[in-house]
Amino acid sequence: MSAGVESSIVSLRDVRRDYALGAERVHALQGVTLEVERGDYVAIVGPSGCGKSTLLNLIGVIDQPTSGTIAIAGKRVDAMSDREATQFRLRNIGFVFQRFYLLPILSALENVALPMAEAKVAKVARIERATELLRYVGLGNRERHRPSELSGGEQQRVAIARALSNGPTLLLADEPTGELDARTGAEIISLFQRLNADGTTIVVVTHDEDLASAARRKVHMRDGKVVDA
Amino acid sequence: MRGSLALASLIRHRARTVLAVLGVAVAAAMLLDMVMLATGMRESFRELLLSRGFEIRLAPKGTLPFDTDATIPGVGAITATLRVNPDIREISPVLGASIHILAGNRDVSGSALGIDPRVQGDYELLSGRDVTRPDAIVVNDHLLSQVGASIGDTLVVATGYDAQTRTYSGQRKLVVTGRVKFIYGANDQSSSAMRRETLEGMNERSRDRASLFMVRVRKGANAEAVRDWIDEQLPNVTAISIATAIAQVDERLSYFRQLALILGAVSLFVGFLLVTTLVTVSVNERAGEIAVMRAIGVSRSHVVEQIVLEGVAISFAGAVFGLALGLVTARYLNTILSAFPGLPMAIDFFLFQPRAAWSALGLLIASGVGAGIYPAWRAASLPIAESLRREAIA
Amino acid sequence: MFALLVASLLVQGSPTAGRAPAPAPSLERRTIAIDEALAARAHLRVGDRVSISSRAGASGDTVIVGAIVRRGADPSEVARGELRVRMHLDQLQAIAGYGDRVDRFAIETTPAADIPRLIDRINGVAFGFKAYRSRDIAVETSRTFQVVSRFHRAIGIITIVASSVFLLCIMVLKVEERRRDIAALRLMGISRATVVRAIVIEAAVVAVLGSALGVLLGWATSLLVNWHYQALYRTPLEFSMVTPPTVVFAVSLSLVLGIAAGVVASLRLVRTPPLALFGR
């Protein structure tokens, strides 16, 4: 499911991220250096407020560092324009959120097809691929259902299928089991393992011990720094 | 896909969408009415003036036709002078006078036009015959009902009344030969017409005089040039082309044009405000959704496009309903204004002109686009990470 | 109809501009008063000599412009664009060939006079004329303005209906924007009535503030309208008046509409189960 030539998919060098919170200045990341190899399955763990979500957002090119460099699949992403970053995300990054964030007005199939529509994939092709993806995540019979008609676990699986729709280099997940009960969470964990076994490079941020244990590598963070990679 | 997304979003909030469409429809109706008002009178008046094909009118110096009781002397001489110009095809001198119709012990007052039935441009024959005989008179329905007469009846008509001696002068018996509709007549006036020589004969002071000349120019001739020529040749009359007449009426009714402009602008502004508010609320609600779309790689312009499409859809639907609503209210308002005393029946204050109407409604829809762009762009430009974080907290 | 002017000479206005007329003018050089519109149009000033006659192009009497006069505030004359001249009665009668005739007499009575009785007495001995109360004639000639008034009223009604729709629309949108806040309050145990009351009070405050702003705007616009049209038509007539009853009506109506819109908008939301408002 992933593509690419070099072995290091994600490369962060001395990345810092500061932002203003009212009158104060928050140092969310204080010089993070990190590498993620192709085919790796990394879990970033740490207490609340340690900067793990901030780190994930930077890797996912939905935020920009205050300083430092970030390269994804060999391409520098830390200083991209909005347009370049958007295009890059569309084709290279798949994002899964804690709260699923499916569009409520679209069916499961349409939600999965949305990124492909943006990438100008022909209608027939994108319907076909979306169907295939939904089958892959075990929702082949729920294509026409709206998110409100799906359980939490089903919604998250649709979200994962959506993240995979343009065949991304990298799959990022921010607390993907945060809103799910233990049993459903276990289903998602197993899906991630299957994805990684099929070749997808995955980086997850999580409090969930089970999810963290299922990963191949754990990166511990504290106070904006990587303490153990 | 963007179109269907926009439509789905509107359907999701049905009540809100319906209210917004209704609001825009009302704004569109008012805008349409004001456009109709601004151009209606002028166009309506112009059509009226042109209806019989007389492009130039001659009135006593410094007056508008029938504005005063003044008359122009020397009908024969003036007609001869005008005939010299090869561009002039027809000349219709008209004499106006007040008349009294003696019906038993009642006196019905009205107005009379002395015309030449071959070239007259003042009335349309509805039934009966025109004034081909010297003792013939044609009247409108209002006068007929006032007098209680019908075609074929003989009326005693006088042109003068001395209040001191209570006697009538210039009396003559005339036979009602036809029922007519006066083009320039108000609906509450008792009006009649007879041959000009007959009316002159009933009033010594009107001999060889006219209240007005109507002039028809040759097809293809320049009416303004003919008007200028008449001005030079006949300095004792005022020659009024249709453009001049319209300009003068315009001046008198300028108030309505100004009102139309102001109310039209306000309607447009309110329609704009409504769509802006709707779009702003809509994007504020969907901040998270918008952030996610950006996160999965949908470009800013595509996000804006989808949101703006919603605004356009509402404006378009509103414009369509507004068109129907506007036509109905215009008819109602026109009925009110048609009661203006002394106004020709044929004048409409609100006239539907397709080009003006489509331009106005097009402007409204375009403003719907503009109204949606700013809030949509702002929403699509919010930092993605921050929006997601805010949504997570919310 | 020149003689219409005569009545105004007897009872109305006095010159508002110009130098004092020359003492005891001879019959050949009598004075006339002209209105502002004529003065502007013909570029005349006090002291100018003009020739006046009843036929275009004919030679007439030479007179001196003695005064420039502002016309009274007569609504029926406003847009007609007539130019007015005031002359000595006998001179006008001579020029117009009227002889010893007038179109009308205007009569000013003492404050204590019994007008109806006076009119009856005059009509009892009248021969060739009739007496009317000025007020009754004014009503007859103001049909134009009755039509305009009706038109304004219709526009006013349409504007109110339109504004109500807009207000309701915006109110619904704005209240819906706060659905999560409302849901949170309801989940906390705040009653529907309290929530509705809070929104309605907010709507009422906004309505009052909006009305105050609207009254100010209306008053300023009224000044502008009067300034513009008084200059345009050269008349002291007031075209627009903001009166206390008007203000009271406008404020009351907007308050009622604002509160009604708030009630409708809030009731819609409090009837929805709180969790549904959260989108679950």
PDB file of C-alpha atoms in Angstrom, chain B residues 178-342:
ATOM      1  CA  GLY B 178     -69.090  56.791 -30.816  1.00  0.00           C
ATOM      2  CA  ARG B 179     -67.543  55.585 -27.576  1.00  0.00           C
ATOM      3  CA  VAL B 180     -63.797  56.150 -27.237  1.00  0.00           C
ATOM      4  CA  LYS B 181     -60.842  55.671 -24.912  1.00  0.00           C
ATOM      5  CA  PHE B 182     -58.608  58.699 -24.570  1.00  0.00           C
ATOM      6  CA  ILE B 183     -54.960  57.637 -24.609  1.00  0.00           C
ATOM      7  CA  TYR B 184     -53.761  60.536 -22.548  1.00  0.00           C
ATOM      8  CA  GLY B 185     -56.864  60.770 -20.448  1.00  0.00           C
ATOM      9  CA  ALA B 186     -57.115  60.110 -16.756  1.00  0.00           C
ATOM     10  CA  ASN B 187     -59.653  57.526 -15.702  1.00  0.00           C
ATOM     11  CA  ASP B 188     -61.704  59.994 -13.684  1.00  0.00           C
ATOM     12  CA  GLN B 189     -62.180  62.643 -16.353  1.00  0.00           C
ATOM     13  CA  SER B 190     -65.230  63.232 -18.506  1.00  0.00           C
ATOM     14  CA  SER B 191     -63.745  63.700 -21.940  1.00  0.00           C
ATOM     15  CA  SER B 192     -65.044  64.111 -25.452  1.00  0.00           C
ATOM     16  CA  ALA B 193     -63.864  64.931 -28.937  1.00  0.00           C
ATOM     17  CA  MET B 194     -65.392  66.667 -31.962  1.00  0.00           C
ATOM     18  CA  ARG B 195     -64.219  68.177 -35.189  1.00  0.00           C
ATOM     19  CA  ARG B 196     -61.965  71.154 -34.647  1.00  0.00           C
ATOM     20  CA  GLU B 197     -64.050  73.441 -36.799  1.00  0.00           C
ATOM     21  CA  THR B 198     -67.100  72.569 -34.687  1.00  0.00           C
ATOM     22  CA  LEU B 199     -65.335  73.469 -31.437  1.00  0.00           C
ATOM     23  CA  GLU B 200     -63.887  76.649 -32.951  1.00  0.00           C
ATOM     24  CA  GLY B 201     -67.369  77.632 -34.047  1.00  0.00           C
ATOM     25  CA  MET B 202     -68.682  77.232 -30.505  1.00  0.00           C
ATOM     26  CA  ASN B 203     -66.079  79.592 -29.098  1.00  0.00           C
ATOM     27  CA  GLU B 204     -65.164  82.774 -30.983  1.00  0.00           C
ATOM     28  CA  ARG B 205     -62.012  83.258 -28.988  1.00  0.00           C
ATOM     29  CA  SER B 206     -60.652  79.929 -30.249  1.00  0.00           C
ATOM     30  CA  ARG B 207     -60.937  80.734 -33.932  1.00  0.00           C
ATOM     31  CA  ASP B 208     -57.809  79.699 -35.846  1.00  0.00           C
ATOM     32  CA  ARG B 209     -56.140  78.704 -32.585  1.00  0.00           C
ATOM     33  CA  ALA B 210     -54.872  75.384 -31.264  1.00  0.00           C
ATOM     34  CA  SER B 211     -53.797  74.157 -27.844  1.00  0.00           C
ATOM     35  CA  LEU B 212     -51.336  71.735 -29.324  1.00  0.00           C
ATOM     36  CA  PHE B 213     -49.927  70.480 -32.600  1.00  0.00           C
ATOM     37  CA  MET B 214     -48.904  66.826 -32.954  1.00  0.00           C
ATOM     38  CA  VAL B 215     -46.315  66.233 -35.657  1.00  0.00           C
ATOM     39  CA  ARG B 216     -45.371  62.944 -37.248  1.00  0.00           C
ATOM     40  CA  VAL B 217     -42.017  62.765 -39.041  1.00  0.00           C
ATOM     41  CA  ARG B 218     -41.148  60.706 -42.096  1.00  0.00           C
ATOM     42  CA  LYS B 219     -39.809  57.242 -41.403  1.00  0.00           C
ATOM     43  CA  GLY B 220     -36.048  57.401 -41.042  1.00  0.00           C
ATOM     44  CA  ALA B 221     -35.994  61.157 -40.458  1.00  0.00           C
ATOM     45  CA  ASN B 222     -34.164  62.576 -37.456  1.00  0.00           C
ATOM     46  CA  ALA B 223     -36.866  63.790 -35.076  1.00  0.00           C
ATOM     47  CA  GLU B 224     -34.460  65.973 -33.089  1.00  0.00           C
ATOM     48  CA  ALA B 225     -33.299  67.738 -36.266  1.00  0.00           C
ATOM     49  CA  VAL B 226     -36.911  68.419 -37.245  1.00  0.00           C
ATOM     50  CA  ARG B 227     -37.581  69.721 -33.755  1.00  0.00           C
ATOM     51  CA  ASP B 228     -34.644  72.121 -34.007  1.00  0.00           C
ATOM     52  CA  TRP B 229     -35.889  73.297 -37.418  1.00  0.00           C
ATOM     53  CA  ILE B 230     -39.372  73.978 -35.987  1.00  0.00           C
ATOM     54  CA  ASP B 231     -37.781  75.915 -33.107  1.00  0.00           C
ATOM     55  CA  GLU B 232     -36.062  78.190 -35.635  1.00  0.00           C
ATOM     56  CA  GLN B 233     -39.081  78.622 -37.882  1.00  0.00           C
ATOM     57  CA  LEU B 234     -41.661  79.134 -35.143  1.00  0.00           C
ATOM     58  CA  PRO B 235     -40.151  81.049 -32.224  1.00  0.00           C
ATOM     59  CA  ASN B 236     -43.565  81.594 -30.621  1.00  0.00           C
ATOM     60  CA  VAL B 237     -44.145  77.944 -29.876  1.00  0.00           C
ATOM     61  CA  THR B 238     -42.246  75.377 -27.869  1.00  0.00           C
ATOM     62  CA  ALA B 239     -41.392  72.257 -29.826  1.00  0.00           C
ATOM     63  CA  ILE B 240     -41.118  69.200 -27.635  1.00  0.00           C
ATOM     64  CA  SER B 241     -39.592  65.970 -28.819  1.00  0.00           C
ATOM     65  CA  ILE B 242     -40.313  62.758 -27.000  1.00  0.00           C
ATOM     66  CA  ALA B 243     -36.921  62.914 -25.326  1.00  0.00           C
ATOM     67  CA  THR B 244     -37.643  66.419 -24.005  1.00  0.00           C
ATOM     68  CA  ALA B 245     -41.111  65.451 -22.827  1.00  0.00           C
ATOM     69  CA  ILE B 246     -39.740  62.464 -21.009  1.00  0.00           C
ATOM     70  CA  ALA B 247     -36.989  64.547 -19.440  1.00  0.00           C
ATOM     71  CA  GLN B 248     -39.535  67.028 -18.146  1.00  0.00           C
ATOM     72  CA  VAL B 249     -41.824  64.381 -16.742  1.00  0.00           C
ATOM     73  CA  ASP B 250     -38.767  62.686 -15.294  1.00  0.00           C
ATOM     74  CA  GLU B 251     -37.941  65.857 -13.435  1.00  0.00           C
ATOM     75  CA  ARG B 252     -41.395  66.061 -11.955  1.00  0.00           C
ATOM     76  CA  LEU B 253     -41.404  62.448 -10.891  1.00  0.00           C
ATOM     77  CA  SER B 254     -37.731  62.324  -9.937  1.00  0.00           C
ATOM     78  CA  TYR B 255     -38.749  61.599  -6.385  1.00  0.00           C
ATOM     79  CA  PHE B 256     -39.862  58.080  -7.294  1.00  0.00           C
ATOM     80  CA  ARG B 257     -36.641  57.372  -9.121  1.00  0.00           C
ATOM     81  CA  GLN B 258     -34.599  58.474  -6.148  1.00  0.00           C
ATOM     82  CA  LEU B 259     -36.749  56.435  -3.802  1.00  0.00           C
ATOM     83  CA  ALA B 260     -36.342  53.446  -6.091  1.00  0.00           C
ATOM     84  CA  LEU B 261     -32.575  53.854  -6.124  1.00  0.00           C
ATOM     85  CA  ILE B 262     -32.313  54.085  -2.346  1.00  0.00           C
ATOM     86  CA  LEU B 263     -34.662  51.227  -1.558  1.00  0.00           C
ATOM     87  CA  GLY B 264     -33.085  49.104  -4.272  1.00  0.00           C
ATOM     88  CA  ALA B 265     -29.636  49.645  -2.805  1.00  0.00           C
ATOM     89  CA  VAL B 266     -30.907  48.830   0.670  1.00  0.00           C
ATOM     90  CA  SER B 267     -32.526  45.604  -0.594  1.00  0.00           C
ATOM     91  CA  LEU B 268     -29.315  44.532  -2.253  1.00  0.00           C
ATOM     92  CA  PHE B 269     -27.366  45.277   0.897  1.00  0.00           C
ATOM     93  CA  VAL B 270     -29.780  43.340   3.079  1.00  0.00           C
ATOM     94  CA  GLY B 271     -29.695  40.345   0.736  1.00  0.00           C
ATOM     95  CA  PHE B 272     -25.916  40.459   0.906  1.00  0.00           C
ATOM     96  CA  LEU B 273     -25.979  40.700   4.686  1.00  0.00           C
ATOM     97  CA  LEU B 274     -28.314  37.735   4.954  1.00  0.00           C
ATOM     98  CA  VAL B 275     -26.139  35.467   2.840  1.00  0.00           C
ATOM     99  CA  THR B 276     -22.992  36.595   4.659  1.00  0.00           C
ATOM    100  CA  THR B 277     -24.595  35.814   8.010  1.00  0.00           C
ATOM    101  CA  LEU B 278     -25.766  32.422   6.846  1.00  0.00           C
ATOM    102  CA  VAL B 279     -22.408  31.461   5.414  1.00  0.00           C
ATOM    103  CA  THR B 280     -20.550  32.749   8.476  1.00  0.00           C
ATOM    104  CA  VAL B 281     -22.717  30.739  10.859  1.00  0.00           C
ATOM    105  CA  SER B 282     -22.467  27.722   8.610  1.00  0.00           C
ATOM    106  CA  VAL B 283     -18.659  27.766   8.470  1.00  0.00           C
ATOM    107  CA  ASN B 284     -18.323  28.520  12.174  1.00  0.00           C
ATOM    108  CA  GLU B 285     -20.326  25.405  12.885  1.00  0.00           C
ATOM    109  CA  ARG B 286     -18.230  23.340  10.572  1.00  0.00           C
ATOM    110  CA  ALA B 287     -14.824  24.626  11.573  1.00  0.00           C
ATOM    111  CA  GLY B 288     -13.734  21.137  12.479  1.00  0.00           C
ATOM    112  CA  GLU B 289     -15.115  19.660   9.286  1.00  0.00           C
ATOM    113  CA  ILE B 290     -13.321  22.307   7.260  1.00  0.00           C
ATOM    114  CA  ALA B 291     -10.066  21.679   9.125  1.00  0.00           C
ATOM    115  CA  VAL B 292     -10.330  17.963   8.426  1.00  0.00           C
ATOM    116  CA  MET B 293     -10.972  18.543   4.749  1.00  0.00           C
ATOM    117  CA  ARG B 294      -7.848  20.670   4.659  1.00  0.00           C
ATOM    118  CA  ALA B 295      -5.961  18.044   6.623  1.00  0.00           C
ATOM    119  CA  ILE B 296      -6.824  15.258   4.187  1.00  0.00           C
ATOM    120  CA  GLY B 297      -5.599  17.425   1.331  1.00  0.00           C
ATOM    121  CA  VAL B 298      -8.555  19.370  -0.021  1.00  0.00           C
ATOM    122  CA  SER B 299      -7.189  22.693  -1.262  1.00  0.00           C
ATOM    123  CA  ARG B 300      -8.281  25.989   0.242  1.00  0.00           C
ATOM    124  CA  SER B 301      -9.884  27.182  -2.979  1.00  0.00           C
ATOM    125  CA  HIS B 302     -11.935  24.006  -3.271  1.00  0.00           C
ATOM    126  CA  VAL B 303     -13.165  24.386   0.277  1.00  0.00           C
ATOM    127  CA  VAL B 304     -14.094  28.001  -0.447  1.00  0.00           C
ATOM    128  CA  GLU B 305     -15.776  26.944  -3.683  1.00  0.00           C
ATOM    129  CA  GLN B 306     -18.012  24.481  -1.910  1.00  0.00           C
ATOM    130  CA  ILE B 307     -19.034  27.014   0.717  1.00  0.00           C
ATOM    131  CA  VAL B 308     -19.612  29.786  -1.805  1.00  0.00           C
ATOM    132  CA  LEU B 309     -21.760  27.400  -3.850  1.00  0.00           C
ATOM    133  CA  GLU B 310     -24.088  27.179  -0.871  1.00  0.00           C
ATOM    134  CA  GLY B 311     -24.453  30.946  -0.847  1.00  0.00           C
ATOM    135  CA  VAL B 312     -25.042  30.994  -4.586  1.00  0.00           C
ATOM    136  CA  ALA B 313     -27.668  28.260  -4.361  1.00  0.00           C
ATOM    137  CA  ILE B 314     -29.594  30.228  -1.752  1.00  0.00           C
ATOM    138  CA  SER B 315     -29.304  33.473  -3.724  1.00  0.00           C
ATOM    139  CA  PHE B 316     -30.450  31.769  -6.904  1.00  0.00           C
ATOM    140  CA  ALA B 317     -33.435  30.087  -5.291  1.00  0.00           C
ATOM    141  CA  GLY B 318     -34.285  33.351  -3.542  1.00  0.00           C
ATOM    142  CA  ALA B 319     -34.057  35.257  -6.813  1.00  0.00           C
ATOM    143  CA  VAL B 320     -36.467  32.874  -8.529  1.00  0.00           C
ATOM    144  CA  PHE B 321     -39.083  33.196  -5.782  1.00  0.00           C
ATOM    145  CA  GLY B 322     -38.375  36.888  -5.533  1.00  0.00           C
ATOM    146  CA  LEU B 323     -39.199  37.340  -9.192  1.00  0.00           C
ATOM    147  CA  ALA B 324     -42.695  35.938  -8.686  1.00  0.00           C
ATOM    148  CA  LEU B 325     -43.213  37.826  -5.427  1.00  0.00           C
ATOM    149  CA  GLY B 326     -41.901  41.039  -6.952  1.00  0.00           C
ATOM    150  CA  LEU B 327     -44.316  40.926  -9.869  1.00  0.00           C
ATOM    151  CA  VAL B 328     -47.259  40.477  -7.521  1.00  0.00           C
ATOM    152  CA  THR B 329     -46.272  43.347  -5.202  1.00  0.00           C
ATOM    153  CA  ALA B 330     -45.479  45.560  -8.189  1.00  0.00           C
ATOM    154  CA  ARG B 331     -49.022  45.104  -9.435  1.00  0.00           C
ATOM    155  CA  TYR B 332     -50.385  46.042  -6.022  1.00  0.00           C
ATOM    156  CA  LEU B 333     -48.194  49.136  -5.738  1.00  0.00           C
ATOM    157  CA  ASN B 334     -49.006  50.150  -9.310  1.00  0.00           C
ATOM    158  CA  THR B 335     -52.706  50.089  -8.473  1.00  0.00           C
ATOM    159  CA  ILE B 336     -52.085  52.532  -5.630  1.00  0.00           C
ATOM    160  CA  LEU B 337     -50.062  54.940  -7.746  1.00  0.00           C
ATOM    161  CA  SER B 338     -52.451  54.756 -10.700  1.00  0.00           C
ATOM    162  CA  ALA B 339     -54.903  56.758  -8.604  1.00  0.00           C
ATOM    163  CA  PHE B 340     -52.761  59.860  -9.138  1.00  0.00           C
ATOM    164  CA  PRO B 341     -55.159  62.610 -10.184  1.00  0.00           C
ATOM    165  CA  GLY B 342     -54.847  63.670 -13.790  1.00  0.00           C
TER     166      GLY B 342
END
